[in-house]
Each structure stands twice: as C-alpha cells, then as structure tokens.
PDB file of C-alpha atoms in Angstrom:
ATOM      1  CA  MET A   1      27.210  30.552  11.624  1.00  0.00           C
ATOM      2  CA  THR A   2      30.508  32.190  10.709  1.00  0.00           C
ATOM      3  CA  ARG A   3      31.647  32.089  14.340  1.00  0.00           C
ATOM      4  CA  ILE A   4      31.636  28.292  14.378  1.00  0.00           C
ATOM      5  CA  ALA A   5      32.590  27.545  10.765  1.00  0.00           C
ATOM      6  CA  ASP A   6      36.370  27.306  11.110  1.00  0.00           C
ATOM      7  CA  ASP A   7      36.352  25.173  14.254  1.00  0.00           C
ATOM      8  CA  LEU A   8      33.607  22.929  12.879  1.00  0.00           C
ATOM      9  CA  VAL A   9      35.450  22.304   9.614  1.00  0.00           C
ATOM     10  CA  ASP A  10      38.737  21.643  11.425  1.00  0.00           C
ATOM     11  CA  GLU A  11      37.018  19.072  13.627  1.00  0.00           C
ATOM     12  CA  LEU A  12      35.274  17.294  10.736  1.00  0.00           C
ATOM     13  CA  LYS A  13      38.573  17.067   8.886  1.00  0.00           C
ATOM     14  CA  ARG A  14      39.951  15.141  11.850  1.00  0.00           C
ATOM     15  CA  GLY A  15      38.288  11.995  10.544  1.00  0.00           C
ATOM     16  CA  ASP A  16      35.665   9.403  11.414  1.00  0.00           C
ATOM     17  CA  ASP A  17      35.772  10.039  15.174  1.00  0.00           C
ATOM     18  CA  ALA A  18      35.200  13.779  14.794  1.00  0.00           C
ATOM     19  CA  VAL A  19      32.628  15.328  17.161  1.00  0.00           C
ATOM     20  CA  TYR A  20      32.147  19.078  17.172  1.00  0.00           C
ATOM     21  CA  VAL A  21      30.507  20.636  20.244  1.00  0.00           C
ATOM     22  CA  CYS A  22      29.367  24.249  20.558  1.00  0.00           C
ATOM     23  CA  ASP A  23      27.701  25.656  23.666  1.00  0.00           C
ATOM     24  CA  ASN A  24      25.427  28.709  23.772  1.00  0.00           C
ATOM     25  CA  PHE A  25      24.773  28.247  20.071  1.00  0.00           C
ATOM     26  CA  LEU A  26      21.498  30.155  19.656  1.00  0.00           C
ATOM     27  CA  GLY A  27      21.234  31.921  23.001  1.00  0.00           C
ATOM     28  CA  ALA A  28      19.055  31.222  26.017  1.00  0.00           C
ATOM     29  CA  THR A  29      15.973  33.076  24.773  1.00  0.00           C
ATOM     30  CA  LEU A  30      15.672  31.290  21.431  1.00  0.00           C
ATOM     31  CA  SER A  31      16.611  27.947  22.961  1.00  0.00           C
ATOM     32  CA  ALA A  32      13.844  28.320  25.558  1.00  0.00           C
ATOM     33  CA  GLN A  33      11.310  29.175  22.862  1.00  0.00           C
ATOM     34  CA  MET A  34      12.272  26.095  20.846  1.00  0.00           C
ATOM     35  CA  ARG A  35      11.845  23.966  23.982  1.00  0.00           C
ATOM     36  CA  ARG A  36       8.350  25.372  24.501  1.00  0.00           C
ATOM     37  CA  GLU A  37       7.465  24.651  20.879  1.00  0.00           C
ATOM     38  CA  ALA A  38       8.766  21.081  21.166  1.00  0.00           C
ATOM     39  CA  GLU A  39       6.737  20.529  24.332  1.00  0.00           C
ATOM     40  CA  LYS A  40       3.635  21.938  22.642  1.00  0.00           C
ATOM     41  CA  MET A  41       3.994  19.542  19.723  1.00  0.00           C
ATOM     42  CA  TYR A  42       4.497  16.587  22.051  1.00  0.00           C
ATOM     43  CA  ASP A  43       1.484  17.597  24.157  1.00  0.00           C
ATOM     44  CA  MET A  44      -0.643  17.688  21.011  1.00  0.00           C
ATOM     45  CA  SER A  45       0.435  14.219  19.889  1.00  0.00           C
ATOM     46  CA  SER A  46      -2.393  12.577  21.833  1.00  0.00           C
ATOM     47  CA  GLU A  47      -4.878  14.612  19.803  1.00  0.00           C
ATOM     48  CA  THR A  48      -3.081  14.666  16.456  1.00  0.00           C
ATOM     49  CA  PRO A  49      -2.233  11.262  14.949  1.00  0.00           C
ATOM     50  CA  GLY A  50       1.129  11.168  13.205  1.00  0.00           C
ATOM     51  CA  LEU A  51       2.930  13.692  15.366  1.00  0.00           C
ATOM     52  CA  PHE A  52       5.042  11.797  17.908  1.00  0.00           C
ATOM     53  CA  VAL A  53       5.339   8.022  17.540  1.00  0.00           C
ATOM     54  CA  LYS A  54       7.598   5.457  19.164  1.00  0.00           C
ATOM     55  CA  SER A  55      11.114   5.966  17.874  1.00  0.00           C
ATOM     56  CA  GLN A  56      12.649   3.087  15.931  1.00  0.00           C
ATOM     57  CA  SER A  57      16.223   2.108  15.244  1.00  0.00           C
ATOM     58  CA  ILE A  58      18.200  -0.622  13.497  1.00  0.00           C
ATOM     59  CA  ASP A  59      20.092  -3.239  15.468  1.00  0.00           C
ATOM     60  CA  ALA A  60      23.432  -3.132  13.619  1.00  0.00           C
ATOM     61  CA  ARG A  61      24.427  -6.592  14.865  1.00  0.00           C
ATOM     62  CA  GLN A  62      21.247  -8.459  13.946  1.00  0.00           C
ATOM     63  CA  ASN A  63      20.034  -6.184  11.124  1.00  0.00           C
ATOM     64  CA  ARG A  64      16.560  -5.756  12.617  1.00  0.00           C
ATOM     65  CA  ILE A  65      14.339  -2.793  13.414  1.00  0.00           C
ATOM     66  CA  TYR A  66      13.279  -2.302  17.034  1.00  0.00           C
ATOM     67  CA  GLU A  67      11.422   0.302  19.061  1.00  0.00           C
ATOM     68  CA  LYS A  68      13.236   2.377  21.671  1.00  0.00           C
ATOM     69  CA  GLU A  69      11.486   2.180  25.017  1.00  0.00           C
ATOM     70  CA  HIS A  70      10.104   5.525  26.231  1.00  0.00           C
ATOM     71  CA  VAL A  71      11.518   7.445  23.249  1.00  0.00           C
ATOM     72  CA  TYR A  72       9.082   9.227  20.932  1.00  0.00           C
ATOM     73  CA  ALA A  73       9.921  11.065  17.731  1.00  0.00           C
ATOM     74  CA  MET A  74       8.452  12.983  14.828  1.00  0.00           C
ATOM     75  CA  GLN A  75       9.713  14.624  11.661  1.00  0.00           C
ATOM     76  CA  VAL A  76       9.194  18.369  11.471  1.00  0.00           C
ATOM     77  CA  MET A  77       7.681  18.857   8.038  1.00  0.00           C
ATOM     78  CA  GLY A  78       6.820  22.542   8.115  1.00  0.00           C
ATOM     79  CA  GLY A  79       3.682  23.650   6.308  1.00  0.00           C
ATOM     80  CA  ASN A  80       1.098  26.010   7.723  1.00  0.00           C
ATOM     81  CA  THR A  81      -0.048  23.800  10.608  1.00  0.00           C
ATOM     82  CA  GLN A  82       3.388  22.918  11.981  1.00  0.00           C
ATOM     83  CA  TYR A  83       4.749  26.396  11.353  1.00  0.00           C
ATOM     84  CA  ASP A  84       1.933  27.870  13.402  1.00  0.00           C
ATOM     85  CA  MET A  85       2.790  25.504  16.263  1.00  0.00           C
ATOM     86  CA  ALA A  86       6.573  25.695  16.047  1.00  0.00           C
ATOM     87  CA  PRO A  87       7.852  28.557  13.883  1.00  0.00           C
ATOM     88  CA  LYS A  88      11.323  28.692  15.426  1.00  0.00           C
ATOM     89  CA  LEU A  89      11.892  24.956  15.043  1.00  0.00           C
ATOM     90  CA  VAL A  90      10.888  25.110  11.373  1.00  0.00           C
ATOM     91  CA  GLU A  91      12.991  28.212  10.676  1.00  0.00           C
ATOM     92  CA  TYR A  92      16.016  26.659  12.413  1.00  0.00           C
ATOM     93  CA  ILE A  93      15.826  23.529  10.255  1.00  0.00           C
ATOM     94  CA  VAL A  94      15.519  25.497   7.010  1.00  0.00           C
ATOM     95  CA  HIS A  95      18.343  27.859   7.981  1.00  0.00           C
ATOM     96  CA  MET A  96      20.768  25.143   9.082  1.00  0.00           C
ATOM     97  CA  THR A  97      20.158  23.082   5.947  1.00  0.00           C
ATOM     98  CA  SER A  98      20.782  25.981   3.594  1.00  0.00           C
ATOM     99  CA  VAL A  99      23.525  27.890   5.380  1.00  0.00           C
ATOM    100  CA  LEU A 100      25.537  25.088   6.965  1.00  0.00           C
ATOM    101  CA  GLY A 101      25.313  23.009   3.797  1.00  0.00           C
ATOM    102  CA  THR A 102      26.751  25.904   1.803  1.00  0.00           C
ATOM    103  CA  VAL A 103      29.507  26.611   4.341  1.00  0.00           C
ATOM    104  CA  LEU A 104      30.618  22.976   4.517  1.00  0.00           C
ATOM    105  CA  ASN A 105      30.533  22.466   0.758  1.00  0.00           C
ATOM    106  CA  HIS A 106      32.868  25.428   0.322  1.00  0.00           C
ATOM    107  CA  ALA A 107      35.209  24.493   3.159  1.00  0.00           C
ATOM    108  CA  LEU A 108      35.370  20.765   2.383  1.00  0.00           C
ATOM    109  CA  LYS A 109      35.835  21.494  -1.330  1.00  0.00           C
ATOM    110  CA  GLY A 110      33.048  19.208  -2.489  1.00  0.00           C
ATOM    111  CA  ARG A 111      34.136  16.258  -0.340  1.00  0.00           C
ATOM    112  CA  ALA A 112      30.619  15.636   0.977  1.00  0.00           C
ATOM    113  CA  ALA A 113      28.587  17.094  -1.941  1.00  0.00           C
ATOM    114  CA  LEU A 114      25.930  18.282   0.477  1.00  0.00           C
ATOM    115  CA  SER A 115      22.501  19.339  -0.689  1.00  0.00           C
ATOM    116  CA  THR A 116      21.375  22.756   0.562  1.00  0.00           C
ATOM    117  CA  LYS A 117      17.723  21.749   0.201  1.00  0.00           C
ATOM    118  CA  LEU A 118      17.468  18.025   0.925  1.00  0.00           C
ATOM    119  CA  GLN A 119      17.481  17.059   4.595  1.00  0.00           C
ATOM    120  CA  SER A 120      15.882  14.734   7.079  1.00  0.00           C
ATOM    121  CA  ASN A 121      15.153  15.546  10.697  1.00  0.00           C
ATOM    122  CA  LYS A 122      13.831  14.082  13.916  1.00  0.00           C
ATOM    123  CA  LEU A 123      12.503  15.759  17.028  1.00  0.00           C
ATOM    124  CA  ALA A 124      12.834  13.210  19.834  1.00  0.00           C
ATOM    125  CA  VAL A 125      11.798  13.157  23.481  1.00  0.00           C
ATOM    126  CA  CYS A 126      12.781  10.703  26.225  1.00  0.00           C
ATOM    127  CA  THR A 127       9.876  10.522  28.657  1.00  0.00           C
ATOM    128  CA  ASN A 128      10.811   7.900  31.252  1.00  0.00           C
ATOM    129  CA  GLY A 129      13.751   6.724  33.292  1.00  0.00           C
ATOM    130  CA  GLY A 130      15.817   4.122  31.460  1.00  0.00           C
ATOM    131  CA  ALA A 131      15.188   5.597  27.997  1.00  0.00           C
ATOM    132  CA  ALA A 132      18.329   5.080  25.930  1.00  0.00           C
ATOM    133  CA  TYR A 133      19.703   4.540  22.423  1.00  0.00           C
ATOM    134  CA  ASP A 134      21.809   1.454  21.707  1.00  0.00           C
ATOM    135  CA  LYS A 135      25.185   1.769  20.013  1.00  0.00           C
ATOM    136  CA  HIS A 136      24.776   2.562  16.311  1.00  0.00           C
ATOM    137  CA  ILE A 137      25.787   4.729  13.385  1.00  0.00           C
ATOM    138  CA  ASP A 138      23.151   7.010  11.867  1.00  0.00           C
ATOM    139  CA  ASN A 139      23.677   5.948   8.258  1.00  0.00           C
ATOM    140  CA  GLY A 140      23.813   2.200   7.824  1.00  0.00           C
ATOM    141  CA  GLY A 141      23.925   2.236   4.026  1.00  0.00           C
ATOM    142  CA  ALA A 142      21.321   0.745   1.681  1.00  0.00           C
ATOM    143  CA  GLY A 143      20.940   3.957  -0.309  1.00  0.00           C
ATOM    144  CA  ASP A 144      20.775   6.279   2.695  1.00  0.00           C
ATOM    145  CA  LEU A 145      22.114   9.734   1.695  1.00  0.00           C
ATOM    146  CA  ARG A 146      22.536  11.203   5.202  1.00  0.00           C
ATOM    147  CA  LYS A 147      26.068  12.579   5.556  1.00  0.00           C
ATOM    148  CA  ILE A 148      26.233  15.121   8.406  1.00  0.00           C
ATOM    149  CA  SER A 149      24.351  14.798  11.721  1.00  0.00           C
ATOM    150  CA  ILE A 150      23.491  18.005  13.581  1.00  0.00           C
ATOM    151  CA  LEU A 151      22.140  17.581  17.107  1.00  0.00           C
ATOM    152  CA  TYR A 152      20.611  20.420  19.101  1.00  0.00           C
ATOM    153  CA  TYR A 153      19.599  20.000  22.740  1.00  0.00           C
ATOM    154  CA  MET A 154      16.776  21.834  24.524  1.00  0.00           C
ATOM    155  CA  ASN A 155      17.046  20.780  28.173  1.00  0.00           C
ATOM    156  CA  PRO A 156      17.366  23.835  30.463  1.00  0.00           C
ATOM    157  CA  MET A 157      16.742  21.858  33.665  1.00  0.00           C
ATOM    158  CA  TYR A 158      19.390  19.229  32.911  1.00  0.00           C
ATOM    159  CA  LYS A 159      21.828  18.534  35.733  1.00  0.00           C
ATOM    160  CA  ARG A 160      25.012  16.513  35.708  1.00  0.00           C
ATOM    161  CA  GLY A 161      24.078  12.962  36.595  1.00  0.00           C
ATOM    162  CA  ASP A 162      20.666  13.000  34.885  1.00  0.00           C
ATOM    163  CA  GLY A 163      21.898  10.557  32.237  1.00  0.00           C
ATOM    164  CA  GLY A 164      20.919  10.773  28.583  1.00  0.00           C
ATOM    165  CA  CYS A 165      24.481  11.557  27.521  1.00  0.00           C
ATOM    166  CA  PHE A 166      25.572  11.315  23.900  1.00  0.00           C
ATOM    167  CA  ARG A 167      28.372   8.736  23.996  1.00  0.00           C
ATOM    168  CA  ALA A 168      30.846   8.899  21.098  1.00  0.00           C
ATOM    169  CA  PHE A 169      33.044   5.813  20.720  1.00  0.00           C
ATOM    170  CA  SER A 170      36.545   5.503  19.337  1.00  0.00           C
ATOM    171  CA  SER A 171      36.657   3.647  16.022  1.00  0.00           C
ATOM    172  CA  THR A 172      39.750   1.721  17.162  1.00  0.00           C
ATOM    173  CA  ASP A 173      39.044   0.908  20.822  1.00  0.00           C
ATOM    174  CA  SER A 174      35.539   0.070  22.074  1.00  0.00           C
ATOM    175  CA  SER A 175      36.510   0.879  25.669  1.00  0.00           C
ATOM    176  CA  VAL A 176      37.338   4.488  24.781  1.00  0.00           C
ATOM    177  CA  TYR A 177      34.463   6.952  24.593  1.00  0.00           C
ATOM    178  CA  ARG A 178      33.450  10.540  25.263  1.00  0.00           C
ATOM    179  CA  ASP A 179      30.221  11.441  27.054  1.00  0.00           C
ATOM    180  CA  ILE A 180      28.524  14.709  26.077  1.00  0.00           C
ATOM    181  CA  GLU A 181      25.715  15.965  28.310  1.00  0.00           C
ATOM    182  CA  PRO A 182      22.506  17.130  26.556  1.00  0.00           C
ATOM    183  CA  VAL A 183      22.460  20.583  28.118  1.00  0.00           C
ATOM    184  CA  ALA A 184      20.295  23.332  26.664  1.00  0.00           C
ATOM    185  CA  ASP A 185      21.598  25.265  23.648  1.00  0.00           C
ATOM    186  CA  ARG A 186      24.350  22.737  22.916  1.00  0.00           C
ATOM    187  CA  LEU A 187      25.103  21.842  19.284  1.00  0.00           C
ATOM    188  CA  VAL A 188      26.809  18.558  18.354  1.00  0.00           C
ATOM    189  CA  VAL A 189      27.925  17.763  14.784  1.00  0.00           C
ATOM    190  CA  PHE A 190      29.478  14.578  13.378  1.00  0.00           C
ATOM    191  CA  TRP A 191      29.725  12.345  10.293  1.00  0.00           C
ATOM    192  CA  SER A 192      26.477  10.369   9.884  1.00  0.00           C
ATOM    193  CA  ASP A 193      28.185   7.508   8.061  1.00  0.00           C
ATOM    194  CA  ALA A 194      31.137   7.090  10.404  1.00  0.00           C
ATOM    195  CA  LEU A 195      30.671   7.875  14.099  1.00  0.00           C
ATOM    196  CA  VAL A 196      29.705   5.007  16.394  1.00  0.00           C
ATOM    197  CA  HIS A 197      27.613   6.397  19.234  1.00  0.00           C
ATOM    198  CA  SER A 198      24.847   5.712  21.739  1.00  0.00           C
ATOM    199  CA  VAL A 199      22.755   7.538  24.343  1.00  0.00           C
ATOM    200  CA  THR A 200      23.123   6.504  27.971  1.00  0.00           C
ATOM    201  CA  PRO A 201      19.975   5.732  30.017  1.00  0.00           C
ATOM    202  CA  MET A 202      17.956   8.601  31.449  1.00  0.00           C
ATOM    203  CA  LEU A 203      17.959   8.723  35.239  1.00  0.00           C
ATOM    204  CA  ASN A 204      15.373   9.979  37.717  1.00  0.00           C
ATOM    205  CA  SER A 205      16.197  12.529  40.408  1.00  0.00           C
ATOM    206  CA  LYS A 206      15.225  11.354  43.881  1.00  0.00           C
ATOM    207  CA  SER A 207      15.567  13.000  47.270  1.00  0.00           C
ATOM    208  CA  GLN A 208      17.685  11.123  49.784  1.00  0.00           C
ATOM    209  CA  GLY A 209      17.930  12.992  53.049  1.00  0.00           C
ATOM    210  CA  ASN A 210      19.004  16.546  52.284  1.00  0.00           C
ATOM    211  CA  ALA A 211      20.454  15.652  48.918  1.00  0.00           C
ATOM    212  CA  GLU A 212      19.005  15.025  45.475  1.00  0.00           C
ATOM    213  CA  VAL A 213      20.541  12.092  43.646  1.00  0.00           C
ATOM    214  CA  SER A 214      19.967  10.549  40.235  1.00  0.00           C
ATOM    215  CA  VAL A 215      19.038   6.889  40.206  1.00  0.00           C
ATOM    216  CA  ALA A 216      18.131   4.397  37.503  1.00  0.00           C
ATOM    217  CA  CYS A 217      14.389   3.918  37.878  1.00  0.00           C
ATOM    218  CA  ALA A 218      13.610   2.271  34.568  1.00  0.00           C
ATOM    219  CA  GLY A 219      10.117   2.978  33.350  1.00  0.00           C
ATOM    220  CA  GLU A 220       9.247   5.679  35.864  1.00  0.00           C
ATOM    221  CA  PRO A 221       7.965   8.852  34.164  1.00  0.00           C
ATOM    222  CA  LEU A 222      10.321  11.805  34.226  1.00  0.00           C
ATOM    223  CA  ASP A 223       9.079  15.160  35.469  1.00  0.00           C
ATOM    224  CA  ARG A 224       7.938  17.289  32.549  1.00  0.00           C
ATOM    225  CA  SER A 225      10.865  19.663  33.006  1.00  0.00           C
ATOM    226  CA  LYS A 226      13.350  16.759  32.974  1.00  0.00           C
ATOM    227  CA  ARG A 227      12.255  15.149  29.727  1.00  0.00           C
ATOM    228  CA  ARG A 228      15.111  15.043  27.233  1.00  0.00           C
ATOM    229  CA  TYR A 229      14.412  16.901  23.979  1.00  0.00           C
ATOM    230  CA  ALA A 230      16.794  16.673  21.042  1.00  0.00           C
ATOM    231  CA  LEU A 231      16.394  17.892  17.462  1.00  0.00           C
ATOM    232  CA  THR A 232      18.518  16.145  14.849  1.00  0.00           C
ATOM    233  CA  ILE A 233      19.000  17.435  11.318  1.00  0.00           C
ATOM    234  CA  TRP A 234      20.709  15.220   8.783  1.00  0.00           C
ATOM    235  CA  LEU A 235      22.321  17.004   5.869  1.00  0.00           C
ATOM    236  CA  CYS A 236      22.172  14.723   2.853  1.00  0.00           C
ATOM    237  CA  SER A 237      24.704  14.222   0.108  1.00  0.00           C
ATOM    238  CA  GLU A 238      23.667  14.653  -3.496  1.00  0.00           C
ATOM    239  CA  SER A 239      25.819  11.673  -4.442  1.00  0.00           C
ATOM    240  CA  ILE A 240      25.618   8.138  -3.077  1.00  0.00           C
ATOM    241  CA  THR A 241      29.332   7.750  -3.834  1.00  0.00           C
ATOM    242  CA  GLU A 242      30.062  10.178  -0.980  1.00  0.00           C
ATOM    243  CA  ILE A 243      28.545   7.765   1.561  1.00  0.00           C
ATOM    244  CA  ARG A 244      31.239   5.599   3.074  1.00  0.00           C
ATOM    245  CA  ASP A 245      30.803   1.982   4.066  1.00  0.00           C
ATOM    246  CA  LEU A 246      31.639   1.246   7.665  1.00  0.00           C
ATOM    247  CA  PRO A 247      35.108  -0.334   7.723  1.00  0.00           C
ATOM    248  CA  GLU A 248      35.023  -4.021   8.529  1.00  0.00           C
ATOM    249  CA  SER A 249      37.415  -3.476  11.426  1.00  0.00           C
ATOM    250  CA  VAL A 250      34.972  -1.013  13.024  1.00  0.00           C
ATOM    251  CA  ARG A 251      32.019  -3.303  12.386  1.00  0.00           C
ATOM    252  CA  LYS A 252      33.741  -6.268  14.028  1.00  0.00           C
ATOM    253  CA  LEU A 253      34.883  -4.153  16.975  1.00  0.00           C
ATOM    254  CA  HIS A 254      31.563  -2.465  17.786  1.00  0.00           C
ATOM    255  CA  PHE A 255      28.940  -4.715  16.226  1.00  0.00           C
ATOM    256  CA  PRO A 256      30.114  -8.329  16.518  1.00  0.00           C
ATOM    257  CA  LEU A 257      27.638 -10.748  14.972  1.00  0.00           C
ATOM    258  CA  THR A 258      25.348 -12.558  17.379  1.00  0.00           C
ATOM    259  CA  ASN A 259      23.374 -15.720  16.856  1.00  0.00           C
TER     260      ASN A 259
END
C-alpha cells in the first residue's frame, strides 16, 4: 500500500474529477485467484439464493431505481461460508478498508473522516453484450456515507475494443471524458460523492475473415472468459457532514431534468 499512497493522495487532492489508476496492483497470481473465486461465487448463484442478483441503480435525472440489463451483483459479507468460497476476496476487502482508510485519514488530515471498519462493497459481473452502466455518481445523498470508491478489475482475457470501459466525465464539460479499460489487476480510486461516470457497453468478439473484431451484439451471452468482473469497495465517512452535495452546475450539465 505504501507504494501507491503518495500518488493516490496527490490525485485525490486534485479535486472532484480525480481518478487514480494503478496497474499490476496485486500481481498476476493473486488477481487470477480472485477471478476464480468470483467465478465460483457467480456459478453458485443458481443454487444459493441471495448471492448474485440483478444490479440496480438510481436514475439521477428522474430519481428512480432501475435494473441494469445483464449486470448481476452481490455484496461480499464474509463469514464462514463466503470465506470458504472466496478467502482472497474477503481478505482483500478487510485489508483495503483498514489499511487504506488509515493511510488516507492521515494524509488528508481528517478531510474525509473515513471509517477503518465501516464499508460497503459490490462484486459485479456483466454477462452479455450490451451490458452497461448509465451516467451517475456513486453517492447521491440521502444519508449515504460512502466517500471513496475503490474499483478492482479481474479480467485477464480483456482486449482493447471489448467495451466495458469506466468512463470518467469532466465536471465542467460533458463532452470531455476519459475511458479506462477494465484490464486485470487494475485499481481505480475516486471520490464517491463527486465523480460523474458511466460504463460503456460490453461488446462481443466475432471472427470476420482472418480477423477478430468486437461488435455490439446486445443481449448475446459473452464467453465465460470474457465476462467483466469488478469488485467495488466503498470507504465510508464517519460524519455525514463530510459528504458533499453535487454542485447544481454539475447536476444541470450531466443530469438535466426530463419530463
């Protein structure tokens, strides 16, 4: 953790549009094991009610909850059963909450008042072409204490052009954005209550002649190896006063009201 601390803190201090990216974060061996554990948990969801369910989100423009097509998610709770299935996933969540929370509290001098015990998390998988996340911010208010979002990708077979990119938008210009590919062992960190972002549609790889190209085949199942797995940890603040309201200028720019 010490190897990323300085760069991470410098990036977060940059402001609302901050996005920290670190490649080769845990190493190929551990990343591959976490992918296998995630796949095992998803495979067991048909037999174990309450594991993976359809992922939901809030439409920031119409203030409604909707289901994401072909995106399934679960919260990793730990306990004996889940630890037996996914020990590395559980240990990673506990470690990141404790250690990164402590590091950021010290470096940010109490600015975020992060808890080193309280967190929320989501293990999500995109299973079909066209799976995407609409533009949103993670923390929409209403008492939500999530302050820092920590994304970790587990997609060793990802190739450029497969879609599913994390798209981070500028807070001042909706036409300006940065796409970050969900390659294996990549860490992405940002402010939960500030960054406007989305996930671009997943694409299917198809053979055309001697070449393999990615095309938008909405609804078609992805090969098992091409499913997009992402684990998000949200570090929570211990104080609701540390959660910022989205500026009205950003809301009007990115989430104009619709009838």
